[in-house]
XYZ file of C-alpha atoms in Angstrom:
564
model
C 0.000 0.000 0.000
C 1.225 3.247 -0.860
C 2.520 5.807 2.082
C -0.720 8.363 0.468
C -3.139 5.301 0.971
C -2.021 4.412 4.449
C -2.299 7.884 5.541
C -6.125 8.105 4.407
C -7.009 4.395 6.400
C -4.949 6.039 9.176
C -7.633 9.139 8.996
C -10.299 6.985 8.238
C -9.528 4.548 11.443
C -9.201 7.573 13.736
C -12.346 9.071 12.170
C -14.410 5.947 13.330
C -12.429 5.730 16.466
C -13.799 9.177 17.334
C -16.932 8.910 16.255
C -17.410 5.845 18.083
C -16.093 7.530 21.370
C -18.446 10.149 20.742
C -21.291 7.343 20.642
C -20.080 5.941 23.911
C -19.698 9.322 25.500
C -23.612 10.404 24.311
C -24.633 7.401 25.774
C -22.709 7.168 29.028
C -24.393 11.245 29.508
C -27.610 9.700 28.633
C -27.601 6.909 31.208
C -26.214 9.874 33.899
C -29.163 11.875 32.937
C -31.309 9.014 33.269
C -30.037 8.314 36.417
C -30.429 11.212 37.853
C -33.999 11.976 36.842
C -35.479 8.769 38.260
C -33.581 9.469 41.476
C -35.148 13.230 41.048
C -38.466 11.663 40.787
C -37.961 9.286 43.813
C -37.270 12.050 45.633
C -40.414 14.207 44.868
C -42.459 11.017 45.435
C -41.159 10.380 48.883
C -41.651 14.139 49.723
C -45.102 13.950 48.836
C -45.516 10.734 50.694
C -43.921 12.169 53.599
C -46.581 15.302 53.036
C -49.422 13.139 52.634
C -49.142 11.082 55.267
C -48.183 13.469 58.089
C -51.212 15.201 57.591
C -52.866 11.312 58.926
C -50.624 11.264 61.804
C -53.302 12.508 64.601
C -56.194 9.816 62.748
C -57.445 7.747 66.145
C -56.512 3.941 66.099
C -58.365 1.245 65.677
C -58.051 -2.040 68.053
C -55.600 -3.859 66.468
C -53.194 -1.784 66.237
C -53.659 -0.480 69.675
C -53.091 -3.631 70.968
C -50.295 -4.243 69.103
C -48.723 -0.906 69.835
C -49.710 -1.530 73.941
C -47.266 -5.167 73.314
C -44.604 -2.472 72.321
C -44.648 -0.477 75.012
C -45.253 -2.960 77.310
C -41.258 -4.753 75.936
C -39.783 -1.214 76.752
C -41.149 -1.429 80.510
C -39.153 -4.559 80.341
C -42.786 -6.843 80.415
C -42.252 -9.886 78.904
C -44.152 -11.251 75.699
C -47.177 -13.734 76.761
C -46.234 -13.743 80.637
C -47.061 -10.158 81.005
C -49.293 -9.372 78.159
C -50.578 -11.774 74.879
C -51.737 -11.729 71.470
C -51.646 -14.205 69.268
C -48.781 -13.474 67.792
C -45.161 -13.953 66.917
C -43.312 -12.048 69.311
C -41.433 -9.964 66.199
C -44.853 -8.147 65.708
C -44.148 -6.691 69.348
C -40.548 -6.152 69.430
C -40.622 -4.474 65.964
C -43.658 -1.846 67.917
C -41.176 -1.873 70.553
C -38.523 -0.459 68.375
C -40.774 1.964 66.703
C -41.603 3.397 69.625
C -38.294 3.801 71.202
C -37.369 5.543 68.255
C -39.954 8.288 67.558
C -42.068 8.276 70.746
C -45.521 6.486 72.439
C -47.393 9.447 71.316
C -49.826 8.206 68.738
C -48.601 10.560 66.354
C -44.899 9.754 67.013
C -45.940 5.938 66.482
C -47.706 7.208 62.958
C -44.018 8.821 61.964
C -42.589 5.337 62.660
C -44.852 3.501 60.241
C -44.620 6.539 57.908
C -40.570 6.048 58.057
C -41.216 2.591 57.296
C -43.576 3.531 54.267
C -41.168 5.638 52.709
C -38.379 2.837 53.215
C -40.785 0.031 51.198
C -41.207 2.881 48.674
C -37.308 2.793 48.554
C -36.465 -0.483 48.170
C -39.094 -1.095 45.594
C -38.035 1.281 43.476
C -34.161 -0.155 43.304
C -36.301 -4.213 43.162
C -38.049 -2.694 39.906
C -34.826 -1.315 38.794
C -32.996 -4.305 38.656
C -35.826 -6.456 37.770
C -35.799 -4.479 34.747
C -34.738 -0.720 34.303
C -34.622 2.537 35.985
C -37.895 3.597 34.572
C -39.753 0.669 35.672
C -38.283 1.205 39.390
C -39.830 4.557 39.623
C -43.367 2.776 38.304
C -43.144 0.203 40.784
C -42.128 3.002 43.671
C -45.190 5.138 42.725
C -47.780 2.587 42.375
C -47.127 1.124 45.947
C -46.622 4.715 47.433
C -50.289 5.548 46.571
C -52.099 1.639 46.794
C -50.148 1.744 49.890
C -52.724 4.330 51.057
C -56.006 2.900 50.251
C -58.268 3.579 53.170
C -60.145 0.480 53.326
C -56.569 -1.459 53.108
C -56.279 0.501 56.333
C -53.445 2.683 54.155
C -53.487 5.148 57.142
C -53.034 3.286 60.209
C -49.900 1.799 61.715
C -51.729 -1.627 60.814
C -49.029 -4.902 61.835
C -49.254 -5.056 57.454
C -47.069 -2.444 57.462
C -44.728 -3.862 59.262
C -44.962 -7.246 57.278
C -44.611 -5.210 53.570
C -41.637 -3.591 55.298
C -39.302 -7.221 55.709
C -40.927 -8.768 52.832
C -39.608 -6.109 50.338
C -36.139 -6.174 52.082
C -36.277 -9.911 51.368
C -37.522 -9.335 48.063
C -34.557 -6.819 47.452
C -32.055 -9.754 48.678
C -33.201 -12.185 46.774
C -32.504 -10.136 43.591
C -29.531 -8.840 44.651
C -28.174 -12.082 45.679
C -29.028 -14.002 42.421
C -27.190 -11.474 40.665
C -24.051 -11.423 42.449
C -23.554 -14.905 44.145
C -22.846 -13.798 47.070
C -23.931 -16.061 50.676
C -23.916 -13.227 52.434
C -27.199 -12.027 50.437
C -28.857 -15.010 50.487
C -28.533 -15.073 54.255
C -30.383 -11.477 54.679
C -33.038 -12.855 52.557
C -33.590 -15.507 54.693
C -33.489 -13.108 57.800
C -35.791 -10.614 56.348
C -38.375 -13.357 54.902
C -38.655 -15.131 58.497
C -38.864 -11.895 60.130
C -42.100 -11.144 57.954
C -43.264 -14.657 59.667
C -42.332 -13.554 63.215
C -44.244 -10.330 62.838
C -47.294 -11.971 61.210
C -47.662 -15.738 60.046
C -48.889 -14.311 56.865
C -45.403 -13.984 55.858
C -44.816 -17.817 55.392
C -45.985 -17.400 51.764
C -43.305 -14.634 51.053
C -40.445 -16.946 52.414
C -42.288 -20.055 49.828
C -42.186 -17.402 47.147
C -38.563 -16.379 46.935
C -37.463 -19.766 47.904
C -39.346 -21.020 44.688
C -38.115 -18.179 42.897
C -34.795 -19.566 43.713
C -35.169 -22.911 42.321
C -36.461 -21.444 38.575
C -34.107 -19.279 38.207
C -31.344 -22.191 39.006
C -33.183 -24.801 37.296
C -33.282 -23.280 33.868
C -29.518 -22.437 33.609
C -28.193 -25.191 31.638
C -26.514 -26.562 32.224
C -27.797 -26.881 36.124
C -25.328 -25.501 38.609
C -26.438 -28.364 41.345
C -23.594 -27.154 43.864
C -24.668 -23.190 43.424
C -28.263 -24.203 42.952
C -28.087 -26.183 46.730
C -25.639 -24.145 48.684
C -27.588 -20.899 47.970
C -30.707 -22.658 48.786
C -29.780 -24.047 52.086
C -27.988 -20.918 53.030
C -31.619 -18.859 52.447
C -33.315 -22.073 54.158
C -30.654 -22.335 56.907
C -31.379 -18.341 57.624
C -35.119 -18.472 57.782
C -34.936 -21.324 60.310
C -31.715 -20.172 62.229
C -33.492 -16.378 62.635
C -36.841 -18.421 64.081
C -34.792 -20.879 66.262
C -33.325 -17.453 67.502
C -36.480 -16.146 68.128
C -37.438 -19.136 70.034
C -34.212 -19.684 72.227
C -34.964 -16.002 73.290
C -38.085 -16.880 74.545
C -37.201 -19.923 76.129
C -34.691 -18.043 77.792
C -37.565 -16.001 79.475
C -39.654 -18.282 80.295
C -42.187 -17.773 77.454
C -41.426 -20.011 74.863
C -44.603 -22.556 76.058
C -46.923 -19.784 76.418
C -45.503 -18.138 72.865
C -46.372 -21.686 70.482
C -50.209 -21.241 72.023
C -50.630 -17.970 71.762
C -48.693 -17.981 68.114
C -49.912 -21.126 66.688
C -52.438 -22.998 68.482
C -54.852 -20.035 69.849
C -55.100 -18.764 65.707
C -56.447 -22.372 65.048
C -59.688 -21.284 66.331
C -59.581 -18.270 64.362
C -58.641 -19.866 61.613
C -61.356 -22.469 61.231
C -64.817 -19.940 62.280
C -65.838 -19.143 58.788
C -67.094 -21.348 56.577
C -66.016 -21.444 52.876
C -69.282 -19.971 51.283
C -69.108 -17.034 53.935
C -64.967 -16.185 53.186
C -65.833 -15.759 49.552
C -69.110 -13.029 50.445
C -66.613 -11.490 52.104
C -63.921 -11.127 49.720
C -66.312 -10.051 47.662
C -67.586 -7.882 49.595
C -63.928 -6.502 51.536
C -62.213 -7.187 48.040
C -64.561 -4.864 46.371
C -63.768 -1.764 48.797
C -60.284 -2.323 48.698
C -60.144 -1.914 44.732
C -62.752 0.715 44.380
C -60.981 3.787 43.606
C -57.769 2.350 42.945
C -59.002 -0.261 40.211
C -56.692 0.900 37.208
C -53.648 -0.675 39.263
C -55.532 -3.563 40.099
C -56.242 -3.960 35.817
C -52.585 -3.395 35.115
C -51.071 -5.598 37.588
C -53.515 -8.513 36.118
C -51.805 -7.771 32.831
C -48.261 -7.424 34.039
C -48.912 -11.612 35.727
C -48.519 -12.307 31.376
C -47.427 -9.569 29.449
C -43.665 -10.455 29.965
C -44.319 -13.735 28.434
C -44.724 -11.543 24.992
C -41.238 -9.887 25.581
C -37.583 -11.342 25.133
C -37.279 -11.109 28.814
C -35.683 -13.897 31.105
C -37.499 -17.247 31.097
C -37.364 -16.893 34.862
C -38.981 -13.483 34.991
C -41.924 -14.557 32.946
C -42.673 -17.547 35.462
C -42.413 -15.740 38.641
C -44.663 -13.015 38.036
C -47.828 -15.648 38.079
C -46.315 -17.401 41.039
C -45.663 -14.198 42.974
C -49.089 -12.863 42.119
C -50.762 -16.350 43.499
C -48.497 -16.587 46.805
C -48.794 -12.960 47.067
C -52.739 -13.526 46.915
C -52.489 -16.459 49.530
C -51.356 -14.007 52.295
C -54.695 -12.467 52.749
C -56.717 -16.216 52.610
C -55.998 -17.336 55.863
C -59.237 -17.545 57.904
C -61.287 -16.918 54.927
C -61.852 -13.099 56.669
C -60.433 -10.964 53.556
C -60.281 -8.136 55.812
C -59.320 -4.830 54.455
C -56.295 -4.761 56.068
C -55.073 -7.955 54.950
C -54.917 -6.551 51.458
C -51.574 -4.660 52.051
C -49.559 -7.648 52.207
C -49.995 -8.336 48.967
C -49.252 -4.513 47.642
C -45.295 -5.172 47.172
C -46.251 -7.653 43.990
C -48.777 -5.266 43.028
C -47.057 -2.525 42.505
C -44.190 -4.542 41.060
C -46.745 -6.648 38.548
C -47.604 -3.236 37.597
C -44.325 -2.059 36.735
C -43.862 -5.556 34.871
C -46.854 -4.477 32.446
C -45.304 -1.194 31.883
C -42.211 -2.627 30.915
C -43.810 -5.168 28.626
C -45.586 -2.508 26.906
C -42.272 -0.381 26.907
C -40.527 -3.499 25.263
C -43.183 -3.794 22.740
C -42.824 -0.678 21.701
C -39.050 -0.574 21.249
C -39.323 -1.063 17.587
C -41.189 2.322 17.425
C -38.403 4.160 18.570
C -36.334 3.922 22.375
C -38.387 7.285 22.760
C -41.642 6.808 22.031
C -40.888 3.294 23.758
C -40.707 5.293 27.226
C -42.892 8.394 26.492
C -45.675 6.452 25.512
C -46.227 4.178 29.036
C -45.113 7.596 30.960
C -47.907 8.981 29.626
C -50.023 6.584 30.550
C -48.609 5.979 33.954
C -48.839 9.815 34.705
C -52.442 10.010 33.670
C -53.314 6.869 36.221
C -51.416 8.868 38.757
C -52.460 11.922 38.524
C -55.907 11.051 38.165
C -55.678 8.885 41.331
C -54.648 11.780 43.416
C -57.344 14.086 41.818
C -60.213 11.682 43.000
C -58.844 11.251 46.320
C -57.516 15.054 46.949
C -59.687 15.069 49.792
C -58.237 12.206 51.830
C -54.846 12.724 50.538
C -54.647 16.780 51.207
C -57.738 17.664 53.316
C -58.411 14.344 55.383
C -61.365 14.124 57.954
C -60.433 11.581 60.361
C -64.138 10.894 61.731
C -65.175 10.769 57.833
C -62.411 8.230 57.089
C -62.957 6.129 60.264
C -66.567 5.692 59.540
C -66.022 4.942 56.207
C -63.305 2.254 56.783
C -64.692 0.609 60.111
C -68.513 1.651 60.451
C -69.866 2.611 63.600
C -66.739 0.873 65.790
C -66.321 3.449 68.497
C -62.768 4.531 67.539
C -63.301 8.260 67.574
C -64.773 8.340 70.449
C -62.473 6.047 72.332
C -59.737 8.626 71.181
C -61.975 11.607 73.201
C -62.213 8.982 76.181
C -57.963 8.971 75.873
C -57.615 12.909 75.533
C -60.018 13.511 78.834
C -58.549 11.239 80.886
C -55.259 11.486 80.342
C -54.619 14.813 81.963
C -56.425 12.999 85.228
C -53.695 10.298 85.359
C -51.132 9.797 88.031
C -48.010 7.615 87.542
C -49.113 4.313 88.625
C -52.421 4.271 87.743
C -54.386 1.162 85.670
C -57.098 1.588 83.513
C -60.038 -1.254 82.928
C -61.410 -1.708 79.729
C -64.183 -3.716 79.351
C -64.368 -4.287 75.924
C -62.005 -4.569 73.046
C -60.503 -1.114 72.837
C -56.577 -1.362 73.622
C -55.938 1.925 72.128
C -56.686 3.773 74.676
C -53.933 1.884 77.027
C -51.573 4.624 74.144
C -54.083 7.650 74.385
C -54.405 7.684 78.219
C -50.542 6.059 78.885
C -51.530 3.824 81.181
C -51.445 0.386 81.490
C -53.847 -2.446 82.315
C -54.331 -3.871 85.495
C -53.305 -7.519 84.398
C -51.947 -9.093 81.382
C -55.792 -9.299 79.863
C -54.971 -6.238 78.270
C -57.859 -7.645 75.312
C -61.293 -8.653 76.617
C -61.865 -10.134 73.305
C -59.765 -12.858 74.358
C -61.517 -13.572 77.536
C -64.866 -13.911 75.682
C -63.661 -16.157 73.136
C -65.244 -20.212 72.274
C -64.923 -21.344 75.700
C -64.799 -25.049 74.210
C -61.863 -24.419 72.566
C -59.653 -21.711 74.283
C -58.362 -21.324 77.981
C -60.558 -18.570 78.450
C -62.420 -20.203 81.302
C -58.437 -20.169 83.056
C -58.407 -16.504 81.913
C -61.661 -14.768 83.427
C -60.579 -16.662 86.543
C -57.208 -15.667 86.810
C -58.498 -11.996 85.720
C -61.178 -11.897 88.444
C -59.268 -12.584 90.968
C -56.540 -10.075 90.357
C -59.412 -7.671 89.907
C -60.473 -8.657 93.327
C -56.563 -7.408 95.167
C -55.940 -4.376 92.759
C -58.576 -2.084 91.539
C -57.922 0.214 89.196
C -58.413 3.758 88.804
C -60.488 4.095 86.052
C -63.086 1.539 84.195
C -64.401 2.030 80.705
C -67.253 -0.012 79.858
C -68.118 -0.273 75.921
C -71.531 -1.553 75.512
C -71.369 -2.237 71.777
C -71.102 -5.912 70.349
C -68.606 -5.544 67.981
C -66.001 -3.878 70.795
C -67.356 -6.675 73.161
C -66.662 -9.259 70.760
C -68.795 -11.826 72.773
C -68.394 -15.139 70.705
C -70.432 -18.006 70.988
C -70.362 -20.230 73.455
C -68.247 -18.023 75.442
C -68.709 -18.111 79.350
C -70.850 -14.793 80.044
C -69.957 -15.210 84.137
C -67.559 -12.169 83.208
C -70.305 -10.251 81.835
C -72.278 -10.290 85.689
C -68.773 -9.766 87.380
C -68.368 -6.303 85.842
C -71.787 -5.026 87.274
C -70.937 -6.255 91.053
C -67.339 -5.105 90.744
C -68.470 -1.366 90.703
C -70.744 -1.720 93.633
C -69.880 1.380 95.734
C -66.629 1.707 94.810
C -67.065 3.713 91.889
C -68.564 6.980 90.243
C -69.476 7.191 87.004
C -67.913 10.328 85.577
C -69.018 10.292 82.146
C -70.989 8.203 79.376
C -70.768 8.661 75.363
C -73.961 7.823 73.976
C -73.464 7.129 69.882
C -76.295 8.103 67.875
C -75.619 8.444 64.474
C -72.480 8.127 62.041
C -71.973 11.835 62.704
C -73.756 12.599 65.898
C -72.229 11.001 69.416
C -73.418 12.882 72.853
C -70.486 13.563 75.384
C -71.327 14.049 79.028
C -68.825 14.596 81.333
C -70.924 16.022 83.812
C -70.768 14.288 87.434
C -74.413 14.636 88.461
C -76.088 14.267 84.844
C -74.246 11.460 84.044
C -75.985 9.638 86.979
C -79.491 9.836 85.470
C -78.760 9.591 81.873
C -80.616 6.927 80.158
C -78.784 6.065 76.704
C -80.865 6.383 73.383
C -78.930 4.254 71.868
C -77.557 0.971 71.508
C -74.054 1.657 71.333
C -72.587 3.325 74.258
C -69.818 3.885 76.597
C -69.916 4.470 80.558
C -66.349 5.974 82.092
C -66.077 4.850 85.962
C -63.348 6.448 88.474
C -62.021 5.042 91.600
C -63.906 7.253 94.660
C-alpha cells in the first residue's frame, strides 16, 4: 500500500475511532441523565408521601393496632411477651412496635411517623427491586404505584396496621433475593432468609413470602443449563438455613424467658380457632364484599397488575422473569386467605407484587414498543402511567390533602367506636397519676396509648376472655383476671356496651359479663358516658351529676367509671 493510501485508512480509522467515542460518551451522559432523573423523581415522590401522610398522623386507632402498639410499650417497661401481656402473635410483631416506639415516641402521632418512616423505606427499596428487575424507569413505576395503593383507606393505608410492618421485611427480602441471584454472594442469600422469616415472626402471613422467593430460587437455578447443582443447593440451604436459624433465635430467646410454652399457644395454636370460624361460602361473600372496597378507587392498578402476571411472556425477557410473576401474584394472593376473613387490612400484604406486577406491564408494553423508537418506547407508558397517577390523586384530593379523620374512620370501620375512644384517651389522660391502671371492658386497647396507662393484668384484650370457651383457655383466663381484679382495683373503668367492641363469641362463658356489674358496687362513680347516635352525631357528658341519670338512646354506648 502506498505511504498516500495508508495515511487516508490512518484518517479513516481515527475518524471511526472518534466517532465511536463520541457514541459511547452520548450514551454514558444519557444513562447519567437518566439516572439522575429517576432518582429526582424518587425524591419528589417520597416528599409527597412524607406530606401526605403526616397530615394522617393525629387519625385515632383502631383495636388492632392499639393492641399491638400496647405489646410495644409494654417490651420497653421490660414486660415480657405472653407472661405479662398476649396476642396471638409472633413475638417480632411486638418487638418491631417496641422499636418503633423507642425511636420516635408512644405518642400516637410519634408511632404514625414510625410507620410513615417505614412507608417511605418500602417505597425505597421497591423502586431499586423494579430497577434491577428491569430498568430505571420501571423502578420509579413500581415506587409510585405502591406509594399511593399503599394508602387505600379500606386497606387501612393510614393506620400503623401490623401489614405495614410485614410489607416492610418482605420487600427487604424481596430486594435480597434479587440482589443475591445477581451477584452470588452467601452473604445475600442469608439477609433474605433473615428478612423473609422476620415477615413470619411479625405476622404468620409472611410464610408465603419466604415459599415465594425460595421457589423463585429454584427457577431461576433450574433453567440455567446446564444446572449448577452445587450453586443451585448451597444458595438454597444458606436462604433455608437463615429463615430457620433467625426463628430458632427467636425461640431460644423466649425460652430463655420463660415464654417459649406460652408463645407456640398464643402464636400457633390459639389462631387455630380463628382460623377455622368461617365457613367457605361465607370467606368468599366477604372477599367479595372486603375485596370490592379495597379496589374501588384504585381499580386501574388492580387492571394493570392482572396484565403485568402475562405480558412479559410476549417480551424477550428472562425465562425466569416470565414464570415468577404468576407465582408471585398467586403466593402474594395467599397471604390475605388465611381464615377466609379478607379483611381490608389484609390486602396490604400483597401490595409489594402489586405494585411490582404493575411495573412488569409497563415494561412489557415499553418493550413492545421498542421497535417504534427507544423514545416513544418510554414516552408512551409515561404517559399513561402519569395520567393513572395523577388522576388517582385528583379523585382522592380530599383524603390525601384535606383528610377528615371521623369521615375516614366511619367509612373504613362503620360505627366501631374509635373516635370516640380517642376523646375517652384525651379527657382522661390529663387525670392520670403515675401508677395508675385503667379497665377496659371491651375490646378497645388503644386507649392503654391515648391515656398512657397500662392495664391492670396481662388481659390487656377482653376479646380474648370472651372467646369459644370449648376451645380456648378462656375459662383459666376470666378466673385468673377476676381474681386479680379482686386485690388491685384500678383507677379508672371504661365499659363499651357495643357488640362488635365486646366481641362476645359463641359459646363463650358470660360469668364475666355479671362480674363487671358487682365489681363497681360502691366503689365507683361514674364520671361520664358517650352515647353514639348516628355516624356523625355522638353525645359527650362529662358532667358528674347528669351522668348519673342519663338513660342512653342508643344501643351503642360507653360508661367511664373512676375510683372514689
Amino acid at each position: 500500500m502506498s505511504k498516500k493510501k495508508q495515511k487516508i485508512a490512518g484518517k479513516d480509522a481515527i475518524t471511526r475511532r472518534d466517532a465511536i467515542n463520541r457514541v459511547s460518551t452520548g450514551n454514558r451522559i444519557a444513562m447519567r441523565n437518566t439516572k439522575y432523573l429517576t432518582y429526582a423523581l424518587l425524591a419528589i415522590l417520597v416528599l409527597l408521601v412524607i406530606f401526605i401522610r403526616l397530615k394522617l398522623d393525629g387519625i385515632p386507632m383502631e383495636r388492632d393496632e392499639g393492641i399491638y402498639a400496647y405489646g410495644g410499650r409494654m417490651i420497653l417497661d421490660g414486660k415480657v411477651p405472653y407472661l405479662d401481656f398476649y396476642e396471638q402473635k409472633f413475638p417480632g410483631l411486638f418487638y418491631s412496635y417496641a422499636a418503633i416506639i423507642a425511636i420516635f415516641g408512644r405518642t400516637l402521632e410519634g408511632i404514625h411517623h414510625g410507620f410513615t418512616f417505614l412507608n417511605v423505606v418500602t417505597i425505597v427499596m421497591l423502586f431499586f427491586v423494579g430497577r434491577r428487575l428491569f430498568n430505571d424507569f420501571t423502578g420509579v413505576i413500581v415506587a409510585a404505584t405502591f406509594a399511593l395503593i399503599s394508602l387505600t383507606p379500606y386497606a387501612s393505608g393510614f393506620t400503623r396496621q401490623s401489614e405495614h410492618i410485614l410489607v416492610f421485611f418482605a420487600t427487604a427480602a424481596i430486594l435480597s433475593t434479587l440482589k443475591a441471584l445477581d451477584t452470588n454472594r452467601l452473604l445475600w442469600f442469608v439477609l433474605a432468609g433473615v428478612m423473609a422469616c422476620l415477615s413470619l415472626l411479625v405476622k404468620t402471613n409472611g410464610v408465603f413470602y419466604i415459599i415465594m422467593l425460595g421457589l423463585s430460587m429454584v427457577i431461576y437455578y433450574a433453567l440455567i443449563k446446564p444446572i449448577d447443582w452445587k450453586k443451585l443447593l448451597l444458595n438454597i440451604g444458606t436462604y433455608s438455613v437463615a429463615v430457620f436459624a433467625t426463628f430458632g433465635l427467636m425461640c431460644l430467646f423466649m425460652a430463655a424467658q420463660g415464654a417459649l410454652g406460652e408463645m407456640w399457644y398464643f402464636a400457633v395454636e390459639f389462631p387455630r380457632t380463628y382460623l377455622s370460624a368461617v365457613p367457605f361460602d361465607v370467606g368468599m361473600s366477604f372477599l367479595q364484599q372486603f375485596g370490592g372496597k379495597v379496589v374501588n378507587g384504585y381499580l386501574p392498578f388492580w387492571i394493570i397488575a392482572a396484565c403485568g402476571v402475562f405480558l412479559l411472556f410476549f417480551t424477550k425477557e428472562n425465562l425466569h422473569k416470565k414464570i415468577w410473576m404468576p407465582i408471585w401474584a398467586a403466593l402474594a394472593f395467599m397471604t390475605v386467605t388465611p381464615g377466609f376473613r379478607f379483611y381490608g387490612h389484609y390486602w396490604l400484604m400483597v401490595m409489594p407484587v402489586l405494585a411490582v406486577l404493575v411495573g412488569a406491564a409497563f415494561y412489557g408494553l415499553q418493550s413492545l414498543l421498542k421497535g417504534r423508537g427507544k423514545m416513544l418506547a418510554t414516552l408512551i407508558p409515561a404517559l399513561i402511567f402519569g395520567l393513572i397517577f395523577i388522576q388517582n390523586i385528583a379523585s382522592h384530593s380530599s383524603y390525601y390533602f384535606y383528610p377528615n379523620y371521623e369521615n375516614i374512620i366511619r367509612d373504613t370501620y362503620g360505627m366501631n367506636p374509635f373516635p370516640e375512644a380517642k376523646v375517652i384517651g384525651d379527657k382522661l389522660k390529663p387525670m392520670a397519676k403515675k401508677g395508675d391502671k385503667i379497665l377496659l371492658f371491651g375490646s378497645e386497647p388503644q386507649l392503654y396509648i391515648y391515656t398512657g396507662m397500662d392495664a391492670p393484668n396481662r388481659h390487656a384484650y377482653f376479646t380474648h376472655l370472651v372467646s369459644d370457651a370449648t376451645k380456648t383457655r378462656a375459662n383459666d383466663w376470666q378466673k385468673e383476671y377476676i381474681d386479680n381484679l379482686n386485690t388491685e382495683k384500678p383507677r379508672f373503668i371504661v365499659i363499651f356496651q357495643n357488640q362488635v367492641s365486646l366481641g362476645v363469641k359463641p359459646n363463650a362463658n358470660r360469668a364475666i359479663l355479671d362480674f363487671i356489674g358487682n365489681y363497681l358496687n360502691n366503689d365507683y362513680q361514674k364520671i361520664g358516658n358517650v352515647d353514639i347516635l348516628g355516624r356523625d352525631n355522638t353525645l359527650y357528658n362529662w358532667d358528674i351529676q347528669q351522668v348519673q341519670t342519663y338513660k342512653p338512646r342508643s344501643s351503642s354506648f360507653i360508661d367511664i367509671f373512676e375510683l372514689k
